Amino acid sequence: MNTPSLRQWLLAALLLCVTLALGLVGYTLSERLGLKAQADAGARQLELHTRAVESELDKYTYLPSVLELERSVQTLLSGVGDAPIAAVNQYLEGLRERSGSRAIFLMDVNGHVLASSNWRDPDSFIGEDLAFRPYFKDALLGRPGRFYGLGTTTGEAGYFLAHGLRAEGRIVGVAVVKVRLDALEARWQKARLEAFVSDENGIIILSSDATRRLKSVEPLDEESRARLARSLQYYGFPLDELQFSQRESVGPGAERLILGQDDGYGDRRPARYLAQSLAVTDTPWHLTLLTPLKDQRRESIVHGVLVAFGFALLVFLLIARNERRKVVATRLAAREALETANDLLEKRIADRTKALRNSNERLKSQIRERRQAEQTLRKAQDELVRAEKLATIGQMSTSIAHELNQPLAALRTLSGNTIRFLERGHLEVADTNLRTINDLVDRMGRIIATLRAFARGGDRGGQAEVASALGAARGVLQQRFENRPIRLDCQVTPGCVEIEQTRLEQILVNLLSNALDAVESSAQPVIEVRGQVIDDSYRLRVSDNGTGIDTHGRQRLFEPFFTTKLGGHGLGLGLTLSAQLAAAAKGQLSLDEQAGSGASFLLTLPLSAVSNRSTSP
Ligand code: ADP
């Protein structure tokens, strides 16, 4: 999440200020409009209640003048005849009852009360001097006397209406009616109306709230206070000032102010009011209507809060919309970037695919070339194999010739000798030779059979006597042994081994033949043959003091066609064939690495069961 920048903080602070300012504006506007509405409604109410007050007063306006019509009153005032005070008192008493007024009394022109409706009461007005009362003075001057004050006898508040009674054109007495205006207060209270009536001195004479009664609505100076005290109009009440505060004029006859209000539990709390005043006709009074502004103020606060909240909501929505736009723009940009990347990727893929296709084509053509090369190679290989086969056939032919040539050479020599012995008549020698020839032919047949067996592989089994096999091998090579003075040292323990006789002879011919070749250039050629039985095996060692075998020769000795013999002498098959024959008979042919000069071959073959039995103790 990003940390808000200074600009964002300032913007937030500004928005907060604007929100508060708008809330204030909303509150002020609402208060103004509400106040106007309250003032209009209040004006109508005020008018209504002022008229009600006027009609309440009007009810009694005519009453004092009614006394002029009463004969007893006229008589009493004129002073002619008996003074019928008692009759006047009774008349006044009856009139008071019928009119619903508080008291009705009659004064002479000097201000003395002559008769009164309350003549029965101990605190009756009769005899009182009320000449100081303004209403008396007015009435005496022929003007309707109107006065609100507290009675000097009872201390009870009342509205006094006085009328100068005339006889023969001059004023002879004054009739006064005292009425109470409690009904008005009770009506206001019932209607939950807060209102009061203030008189010409600014003193509240009627009020829906009793605690406000006889309080001054305007500050009174000491002189006025003394004057009022002297007039006894308010029966010596202190006439405290009504505690207005924050008075503010809001129109003609209208004020906004704070005034103590009874909270219903006996406590007074300051409350806001709209105070509207209207003069009551025919009186110096003013009716003031107090409209509480508590609800209106609460409403204004609600309106202010609503305006602030509405603005805040609007700002929030705008910010949200802006943020959403940003997000959408970011998404669009991201999508465009993605599309661009996608296009780029697709282009790359297309390029790469094209490159791959090209390289594939190249590979295909390479594969084709390789295949062609392979075919060519295979052809060449086939050619080579064919050539090798041909060479092998040639070598095999040579090998066969090699194997057969030696007995054939022996046959040629023997047969030539035999002919000469027969011509000379040496029949025994000829016979011996012929037998040898016979043996040689047999051997040749066996060799051919062996070659065929070699070609076929496998072992047909059979046993061979080592000494006789060795003798047979020597016989085959006899001619070569005779050609040179070679010492052949044979020490062979008699033993029978698990191999076909011809095969053992063939192995021995090969080993002896190689030894003969090796010692060809030796000054004192020696070939040793040692044979002995070790455990279940027969071990035959053929050693010579010839040329020996170099390292290269040792590694390749048993490879087919490995030969060091020149001039087509060697086939390189002798040792391979011999090793294979030994292996086929579960034996082994190996070079004895421990040997000194020359070479030494070790042939190990399993001892035959027959031999085992004969040698066992
Ligand atoms: P060939 O006799 O036809 O060469 P062989 O398989 O019998 O084939 O012999 C392989 C080679 O081993 C010979 O050419 C020769 O170099 C070497 N070899 C075998 N026997 C001997 C030995 N007794 N002394 C020295 N070299 C030998």
XYZ file of C-alpha atoms and ligand atoms in Angstrom:
644
model
C 0.000 0.000 0.000
C 1.298 3.428 -0.927
C 1.902 5.994 1.824
C -0.241 9.072 1.141
C 1.791 11.946 -0.199
C 1.799 15.468 1.289
C -0.457 16.553 -1.564
C -2.983 13.858 -0.686
C -2.880 14.878 2.970
C -3.478 18.508 2.032
C -6.311 17.509 -0.281
C -7.881 15.412 2.474
C -7.580 18.341 4.917
C -9.089 20.699 2.339
C -11.970 18.321 1.665
C -12.552 18.017 5.391
C -12.642 21.809 5.724
C -15.016 22.114 2.764
C -17.202 19.375 4.256
C -17.336 21.171 7.598
C -17.964 24.525 5.901
C -20.776 23.046 3.822
C -22.203 21.441 6.944
C -22.139 24.853 8.587
C -23.741 26.472 5.543
C -26.397 23.762 5.513
C -26.993 24.274 9.194
C -27.223 28.068 8.827
C -29.529 27.894 5.808
C -31.734 25.326 7.455
C -31.832 27.407 10.626
C -32.725 30.530 8.668
C -35.443 28.837 6.663
C -36.701 27.013 9.735
C -36.741 30.252 11.664
C -38.682 31.917 8.893
C -41.192 29.090 8.827
C -41.433 29.211 12.607
C -41.839 32.987 12.475
C -44.652 32.718 9.897
C -46.425 30.035 11.869
C -45.736 31.967 15.093
C -47.155 35.182 13.579
C -50.356 33.398 12.708
C -50.577 31.887 16.188
C -49.776 35.219 17.764
C -52.500 36.943 15.812
C -54.941 34.285 16.845
C -54.087 34.413 20.518
C -53.994 38.205 20.580
C -57.484 38.190 19.215
C -58.415 35.670 21.891
C -57.026 37.949 24.596
C -58.897 40.893 23.117
C -62.154 38.984 22.980
C -61.624 37.841 26.561
C -61.267 41.471 27.634
C -64.102 42.643 25.395
C -66.428 40.285 27.205
C -66.373 42.678 30.184
C -66.018 46.040 28.444
C -69.721 46.781 28.529
C -70.217 45.557 32.107
C -69.371 48.737 34.142
C -71.633 50.858 31.958
C -74.518 48.475 32.699
C -74.605 49.983 36.241
C -75.886 53.279 34.768
C -79.110 51.474 33.999
C -79.686 50.406 37.587
C -82.040 52.674 39.485
C -80.636 51.882 42.933
C -77.197 52.840 41.693
C -78.490 56.067 40.246
C -80.291 56.825 43.517
C -77.213 56.075 45.572
C -75.014 58.285 43.457
C -77.464 61.156 43.236
C -77.802 61.168 47.072
C -81.561 61.720 46.751
C -83.664 59.744 49.179
C -82.516 56.851 51.314
C -79.232 55.499 50.436
C -80.009 51.951 49.275
C -76.452 50.616 49.756
C -77.638 47.164 50.712
C -79.767 46.947 47.558
C -76.840 48.129 45.442
C -74.576 45.602 47.140
C -76.996 42.813 46.363
C -77.442 44.013 42.819
C -73.673 44.076 42.346
C -73.363 40.653 43.912
C -75.971 39.225 41.534
C -74.401 40.929 38.534
C -70.963 39.602 39.448
C -72.333 36.102 39.653
C -74.052 36.346 36.308
C -71.118 37.968 34.535
C -68.489 35.613 35.941
C -66.303 38.526 36.967
C -64.240 38.674 40.139
C -65.754 41.744 41.700
C -67.883 44.722 40.811
C -67.877 47.851 42.915
C -69.125 51.387 42.858
C -67.105 54.468 43.767
C -68.136 58.015 44.328
C -66.365 60.861 42.569
C -63.888 61.086 45.449
C -62.625 57.595 44.953
C -64.375 55.959 47.921
C -65.957 52.592 47.403
C -69.643 52.938 48.108
C -70.856 49.454 47.325
C -69.266 46.217 46.294
C -70.233 42.723 45.204
C -68.035 41.333 47.958
C -69.817 43.292 50.672
C -70.227 40.059 52.651
C -66.464 39.345 52.777
C -64.449 40.609 55.711
C -61.921 42.128 53.283
C -64.627 43.844 51.306
C -63.685 46.881 49.233
C -66.385 49.017 50.808
C -65.014 52.161 52.334
C -61.629 51.867 50.592
C -60.181 54.967 49.006
C -59.031 54.048 45.536
C -58.754 57.545 44.183
C -55.094 56.940 43.407
C -55.905 54.178 40.939
C -55.343 55.361 37.393
C -58.485 53.630 36.151
C -60.516 55.829 38.545
C -58.827 58.943 37.250
C -59.454 57.944 33.625
C -63.084 57.086 34.335
C -63.596 60.392 36.104
C -62.348 62.106 32.974
C -64.902 60.176 30.944
C -62.364 57.752 29.422
C -62.652 54.044 29.844
C -60.394 53.119 32.747
C -58.300 50.070 32.213
C -55.848 48.795 34.725
C -54.155 45.636 35.683
C -52.854 45.384 39.158
C -52.827 43.527 42.376
C -55.614 44.409 44.695
C -54.569 46.513 47.654
C -56.832 44.547 49.954
C -56.472 40.998 48.707
C -53.190 41.278 46.859
C -54.933 39.299 44.157
C -54.149 40.103 40.559
C -56.952 41.407 38.464
C -57.947 43.450 35.502
C -59.971 46.479 36.374
C -62.392 48.063 33.948
C -63.781 51.405 35.117
C -66.554 53.528 33.663
C -67.689 56.961 34.701
C -71.410 56.845 35.526
C -73.263 59.903 34.338
C -76.389 61.595 35.622
C -77.704 64.560 33.839
C -74.637 64.909 31.749
C -72.085 64.815 34.493
C -70.100 62.040 36.074
C -71.464 61.134 39.440
C -69.638 57.983 40.216
C -67.378 55.292 38.840
C -68.322 51.657 38.276
C -65.436 49.211 38.381
C -65.392 45.566 37.334
C -62.489 43.370 38.358
C -61.928 40.300 36.260
C -59.373 37.597 36.475
C -57.698 36.424 33.293
C -56.624 32.993 34.617
C -58.740 31.344 31.951
C -56.377 32.670 29.307
C -53.362 31.217 31.117
C -55.129 27.885 31.601
C -55.962 27.804 27.896
C -52.357 28.458 26.944
C -51.126 25.766 29.281
C -53.643 23.331 27.884
C -52.508 24.160 24.369
C -48.850 23.786 25.535
C -48.271 27.279 24.426
C -45.630 29.464 25.956
C -46.925 33.010 25.992
C -47.141 35.997 28.236
C -48.795 39.409 28.283
C -46.729 42.364 29.377
C -48.332 45.646 30.374
C -47.398 49.257 29.689
C -44.590 49.045 32.304
C -43.086 45.976 30.651
C -44.252 43.799 33.564
C -45.611 40.353 32.749
C -49.128 40.231 34.018
C -50.249 36.983 32.388
C -48.069 34.017 31.634
C -48.432 30.357 30.744
C -45.414 29.822 33.000
C -46.300 31.024 36.507
C -42.644 31.694 37.353
C -42.463 34.396 34.742
C -45.396 36.292 36.161
C -44.659 39.822 37.540
C -41.208 39.879 36.000
C -40.092 42.779 33.848
C -39.266 42.115 30.233
C -37.073 45.197 30.039
C -34.533 46.344 32.608
C -36.110 48.804 35.065
C -34.191 51.814 36.345
C -34.359 52.786 40.004
C -36.764 55.652 39.405
C -39.263 53.483 37.523
C -38.935 50.810 40.192
C -39.705 53.413 42.927
C -42.591 54.818 40.970
C -44.143 51.401 40.489
C -43.660 50.611 44.153
C -45.445 53.770 45.052
C -48.345 53.023 42.736
C -48.962 49.753 44.614
C -49.954 48.393 41.252
C -47.957 45.248 41.856
C -48.570 45.012 45.605
C -44.891 45.482 46.416
C -43.603 42.560 44.267
C -39.874 42.833 43.568
C -40.439 42.910 39.780
C -37.268 41.081 38.869
C -36.030 41.157 35.371
C -36.807 38.160 33.174
C -33.395 36.628 32.451
C -33.152 36.886 28.691
C -29.830 36.313 27.077
C -28.474 36.464 23.534
C -31.370 38.587 22.414
C -31.229 39.055 18.719
C -33.784 40.729 16.535
C -34.875 38.561 13.612
C -37.599 40.781 12.176
C -40.278 43.272 13.185
C -41.622 42.241 16.544
C -39.566 39.055 16.535
C -36.508 38.161 18.567
C -34.374 35.132 19.060
C -33.312 34.666 22.633
C -32.375 32.245 25.334
C -34.632 31.927 28.317
C -34.906 29.609 31.262
C -37.384 26.844 30.665
C -38.955 24.473 33.117
C -37.702 21.020 32.172
C -40.654 19.290 33.805
C -38.651 18.202 36.860
C -38.618 21.581 38.622
C -35.298 22.654 37.126
C -34.910 25.497 34.728
C -32.602 25.137 31.824
C -31.714 27.718 29.236
C -33.643 27.160 26.039
C -33.743 28.906 22.698
C -36.932 30.708 21.766
C -38.369 32.742 19.020
C -40.200 35.556 20.805
C -42.895 37.358 18.769
C -44.918 40.213 20.211
C -48.101 41.934 19.140
C -49.983 44.790 20.754
C -53.361 43.937 22.205
C -55.915 46.371 20.802
C -57.453 48.913 23.170
C -54.829 48.130 25.807
C -51.216 49.179 26.304
C -50.379 45.497 26.499
C -48.350 43.216 24.333
C -48.848 39.528 23.886
C -45.552 37.700 23.455
C -45.499 34.219 22.006
C -42.467 32.074 22.796
C -41.791 29.364 20.227
C -39.122 26.880 21.391
C -36.366 26.502 18.795
C -34.983 23.292 20.261
C -36.551 21.040 17.629
C -35.799 23.460 14.877
C -32.177 23.659 16.013
C -31.955 19.884 16.147
C -33.456 19.754 12.663
C -30.911 22.306 11.448
C -28.097 20.261 12.955
C -29.467 17.190 11.207
C -29.683 19.151 7.954
C -26.131 20.445 8.401
C -24.881 16.935 9.117
C -26.851 15.633 6.133
C -25.365 18.286 3.840
C -21.844 17.526 5.142
C -22.476 13.833 4.866
C -23.976 14.225 1.387
C -20.978 16.232 0.264
C -18.615 13.698 1.840
C -20.539 10.925 0.068
C -20.375 12.827 -3.207
C -16.650 13.359 -2.761
C -16.251 9.709 -1.867
C -18.220 8.667 -4.954
C -16.178 11.013 -7.142
C -12.938 9.700 -5.661
C -14.189 6.130 -6.067
C -15.180 6.906 -9.666
C -11.826 8.493 -10.289
C -10.024 5.545 -8.711
C -12.142 3.173 -10.755
C -11.255 5.119 -13.867
C -7.620 4.887 -12.911
C -7.967 1.162 -12.301
C -9.748 0.745 -15.625
C -7.052 2.829 -17.323
C -4.353 0.765 -15.617
C -6.122 -2.417 -16.635
C -6.458 -1.160 -20.173
C -2.788 -0.235 -20.228
C -1.929 -3.617 -18.731
C -4.132 -5.324 -21.304
C -2.537 -3.360 -24.088
C 0.898 -4.197 -22.702
C -0.200 -7.813 -22.469
C -1.525 -7.761 -26.000
C 1.705 -6.172 -27.201
C 3.703 -8.754 -25.270
C 1.408 -11.420 -26.671
C 1.921 -10.151 -30.202
C 5.647 -10.050 -29.578
C 5.505 -13.532 -28.155
C 3.444 -14.780 -31.061
C 5.885 -13.170 -33.445
C 8.750 -14.764 -31.583
C 6.961 -18.077 -31.575
C 6.336 -17.701 -35.303
C 10.011 -16.799 -35.837
C 11.114 -19.633 -33.602
C 8.700 -22.020 -35.331
C 10.047 -20.897 -38.653
C 13.612 -21.360 -37.408
C 12.642 -24.744 -35.977
C 10.979 -25.692 -39.225
C 14.101 -24.653 -41.111
C 16.338 -26.521 -38.715
C 13.924 -29.456 -38.956
C 14.222 -29.316 -42.694
C 17.987 -29.133 -42.293
C 17.886 -32.065 -39.903
C 15.676 -33.992 -42.296
C 18.065 -33.328 -45.116
C 20.945 -34.264 -42.792
C 19.074 -37.432 -41.832
C 18.581 -38.144 -45.529
C 22.256 -37.525 -46.099
C 23.130 -39.697 -43.090
C 20.827 -42.413 -44.344
C 22.445 -42.207 -47.712
C 25.835 -42.233 -46.002
C 24.643 -45.151 -43.866
C 23.458 -46.976 -46.924
C 26.758 -46.235 -48.583
C 28.523 -47.338 -45.404
C 26.395 -50.439 -45.157
C 27.146 -51.173 -48.750
C 30.833 -50.615 -48.045
C 30.483 -52.743 -44.918
C 28.733 -55.450 -46.847
C 31.509 -55.190 -49.381
C 34.013 -55.403 -46.565
C 32.219 -58.325 -44.947
C 32.088 -59.999 -48.266
C 35.760 -59.250 -48.739
C 36.428 -60.432 -45.185
C 34.395 -63.526 -45.759
C 36.363 -64.140 -48.878
C 39.545 -63.482 -46.951
C 38.333 -65.779 -44.162
C 37.493 -68.420 -46.701
C 40.973 -67.909 -48.108
C 42.476 -68.026 -44.661
C 40.378 -71.043 -43.738
C 41.455 -72.712 -46.914
C 45.029 -71.869 -46.065
C 44.448 -73.117 -42.533
C 42.984 -76.341 -43.756
C 45.824 -76.663 -46.160
C 48.206 -75.944 -43.292
C 46.594 -78.620 -41.173
C 46.561 -81.161 -43.975
C 49.841 -80.262 -45.580
C 51.952 -81.540 -42.750
C 50.509 -85.092 -42.745
C 50.464 -85.007 -46.545
C 54.139 -84.116 -46.577
C 54.763 -86.942 -44.138
C 52.679 -89.264 -46.389
C 54.671 -88.208 -49.426
C 57.949 -88.920 -47.705
C 56.743 -92.202 -46.208
C 55.162 -93.447 -49.432
C 58.351 -92.587 -51.359
C 60.422 -94.391 -48.742
C 58.016 -97.337 -48.774
C 58.341 -97.718 -52.556
C 62.093 -97.675 -52.234
C 61.980 -100.180 -49.325
C 59.648 -102.461 -51.388
C 62.046 -102.275 -54.364
C 64.820 -103.245 -52.082
C 62.721 -105.964 -50.529
C 62.618 -104.495 -46.998
C 59.092 -105.666 -46.504
C 59.020 -105.145 -42.719
C 60.078 -101.521 -42.981
C 57.640 -101.098 -45.897
C 54.940 -102.662 -43.775
C 55.710 -100.363 -40.849
C 55.672 -97.356 -43.174
C 52.399 -98.417 -44.694
C 50.917 -98.721 -41.244
C 52.199 -95.242 -40.402
C 50.725 -94.039 -43.718
C 47.470 -95.603 -42.734
C 47.617 -93.876 -39.354
C 48.382 -90.574 -41.041
C 45.443 -90.926 -43.414
C 43.264 -91.734 -40.447
C 44.564 -88.670 -38.703
C 43.889 -86.517 -41.755
C 40.350 -87.788 -41.812
C 40.081 -86.971 -38.166
C 41.515 -83.505 -38.754
C 38.953 -82.820 -41.425
C 36.280 -84.084 -39.087
C 37.671 -81.848 -36.344
C 37.634 -78.859 -38.652
C 34.044 -79.610 -39.443
C 33.368 -79.910 -35.725
C 35.201 -76.591 -35.168
C 33.004 -75.066 -37.794
C 29.968 -76.490 -36.067
C 31.250 -75.751 -32.576
C 30.208 -77.698 -29.456
C 31.788 -80.757 -27.921
C 30.809 -84.247 -28.625
C 32.485 -85.414 -25.429
C 34.959 -88.305 -25.172
C 38.197 -88.979 -23.311
C 41.806 -88.731 -24.245
C 44.893 -90.259 -22.783
C 47.446 -87.460 -22.443
C 50.571 -89.490 -23.117
C 49.161 -91.185 -26.259
C 47.834 -87.845 -27.516
C 51.280 -86.361 -26.971
C 52.841 -89.321 -28.802
C 50.443 -88.817 -31.716
C 51.301 -85.123 -31.875
C 55.001 -85.875 -31.869
C 54.328 -88.339 -34.686
C 52.657 -85.630 -36.747
C 55.624 -83.335 -36.193
C 58.241 -86.041 -36.295
C 59.657 -84.839 -39.555
C 60.263 -81.377 -38.121
C 61.873 -82.747 -35.000
C 64.139 -84.834 -37.151
C 65.185 -81.904 -39.324
C 67.012 -80.220 -36.416
C 68.684 -81.352 -33.249
C 65.940 -80.246 -30.916
C 65.789 -81.605 -27.398
C 62.224 -82.572 -26.585
C 61.892 -83.199 -22.878
C 58.587 -84.856 -22.033
C 57.653 -85.737 -18.431
C 54.031 -86.573 -18.416
C 52.061 -88.221 -15.634
C 49.646 -90.705 -17.186
C 46.152 -89.376 -17.082
C 42.864 -89.399 -18.870
C 41.124 -86.096 -19.606
C 37.586 -85.153 -20.641
C 38.235 -84.228 -24.269
C 38.106 -86.026 -27.564
C 41.478 -87.599 -28.386
C 41.834 -85.880 -31.766
C 41.111 -82.496 -30.257
C 43.759 -82.912 -27.568
C 46.193 -84.073 -30.278
C 45.246 -81.041 -32.349
C 45.907 -78.686 -29.362
C 49.243 -80.359 -28.675
C 50.233 -80.252 -32.380
C 49.514 -76.533 -32.372
C 51.461 -75.834 -29.156
C 54.457 -77.999 -30.246
C 54.375 -76.574 -33.762
C 54.499 -73.008 -32.338
C 57.331 -74.028 -29.996
C 59.211 -75.503 -32.984
C 58.730 -72.252 -34.906
C 59.931 -70.236 -31.896
C 63.109 -72.220 -31.369
C 63.983 -72.318 -35.035
C 66.765 -69.819 -34.629
C 67.861 -70.943 -31.135
C 71.373 -72.315 -30.786
C 70.322 -75.083 -28.370
C 66.646 -75.488 -28.911
C 64.792 -77.135 -26.025
C 61.110 -77.937 -25.798
C 59.742 -79.129 -22.499
C 56.447 -80.855 -21.924
C 55.296 -81.364 -18.311
C 52.084 -83.015 -17.311
C 50.672 -83.543 -13.852
C 47.406 -84.093 -12.078
C 46.319 -81.372 -9.677
C 43.068 -82.091 -7.842
C 40.383 -82.750 -10.477
C 42.394 -81.260 -13.322
C 45.186 -82.259 -15.526
C 47.746 -79.523 -16.121
C 49.998 -79.746 -19.136
C 52.752 -77.174 -19.674
C 54.507 -76.749 -23.059
C 57.578 -74.489 -22.746
C 60.397 -73.531 -25.084
C 63.479 -71.324 -25.061
C 62.608 -69.612 -28.318
C 61.954 -66.017 -29.282
C 59.366 -65.413 -26.580
C 56.350 -63.102 -27.024
C 56.458 -59.313 -26.784
C 53.816 -57.244 -24.926
C 51.835 -56.513 -28.097
C 51.818 -60.212 -28.932
C 50.698 -61.145 -25.400
C 47.628 -58.853 -25.703
C 46.526 -60.247 -29.061
C 47.715 -63.827 -28.770
C 44.300 -65.464 -28.774
C 42.782 -63.224 -31.391
C 41.842 -65.108 -34.546
C 44.298 -64.648 -37.394
C 46.907 -62.968 -35.230
C 50.237 -64.165 -36.465
C 53.812 -62.950 -36.564
C 54.866 -65.577 -39.021
C 55.869 -64.318 -42.416
C 55.408 -65.702 -45.925
C 51.988 -67.177 -45.330
C 53.424 -69.538 -42.766
C 51.111 -68.582 -40.029
C 47.326 -68.447 -40.046
C 46.840 -67.047 -36.564
C 44.181 -69.720 -35.991
C 46.218 -72.296 -34.059
C 45.942 -70.780 -30.595
C 42.381 -69.527 -31.199
C 41.263 -72.979 -32.260
C 43.142 -74.648 -29.408
C 41.732 -72.279 -26.784
C 38.239 -72.819 -28.157
C 38.637 -76.589 -28.087
C 39.913 -76.428 -24.480
C 37.061 -74.171 -23.469
C 34.539 -76.487 -25.163
C 35.905 -79.305 -22.961
C 35.450 -77.048 -19.876
C 39.200 -76.525 -19.735
C 41.478 -73.568 -20.400
C 44.480 -72.643 -22.485
C 46.556 -69.661 -21.344
C 50.011 -68.142 -21.582
C 52.106 -68.665 -18.451
C 53.287 -65.172 -17.640
C 55.741 -66.466 -14.982
C 57.895 -68.251 -17.511
C 61.541 -67.179 -18.016
C 63.033 -66.971 -21.523
C 60.950 -68.135 -24.395
C 57.270 -68.905 -23.962
C 55.258 -71.289 -21.898
C 51.643 -72.337 -22.477
C 49.478 -73.931 -19.833
C 46.685 -76.300 -20.806
C 44.268 -77.291 -18.052
C 41.634 -79.926 -18.691
C 39.181 -81.691 -16.390
C 40.296 -85.122 -15.341
C 38.002 -87.841 -16.648
C 36.017 -90.011 -14.252
C 37.912 -93.098 -15.423
C 41.236 -91.446 -14.716
C 39.950 -90.302 -11.347
C 39.003 -93.825 -10.358
C 42.336 -95.244 -11.569
C 44.369 -92.633 -9.756
C 42.349 -92.747 -6.585
C 43.995 -94.903 -3.892
P 50.376 -69.350 -36.239
O 51.172 -70.381 -35.598
O 49.706 -69.752 -37.474
O 50.989 -67.978 -36.334
P 49.049 -69.376 -33.746
O 47.698 -68.965 -33.304
O 49.385 -70.748 -33.431
O 49.172 -69.054 -35.265
O 50.113 -68.465 -33.106
C 49.914 -67.088 -33.129
C 51.180 -66.383 -32.833
O 51.646 -66.580 -31.507
C 52.360 -66.795 -33.581
O 52.417 -66.164 -34.870
C 53.512 -66.411 -32.718
O 53.909 -65.116 -32.959
C 53.010 -66.529 -31.362
N 53.460 -67.756 -30.715
C 52.702 -68.842 -30.463
N 53.469 -69.784 -29.793
C 54.669 -69.206 -29.567
C 55.863 -69.640 -28.900
N 55.973 -70.866 -28.330
N 56.941 -68.832 -28.877
C 56.840 -67.574 -29.457
N 55.762 -67.128 -30.095
C 54.666 -67.920 -30.143
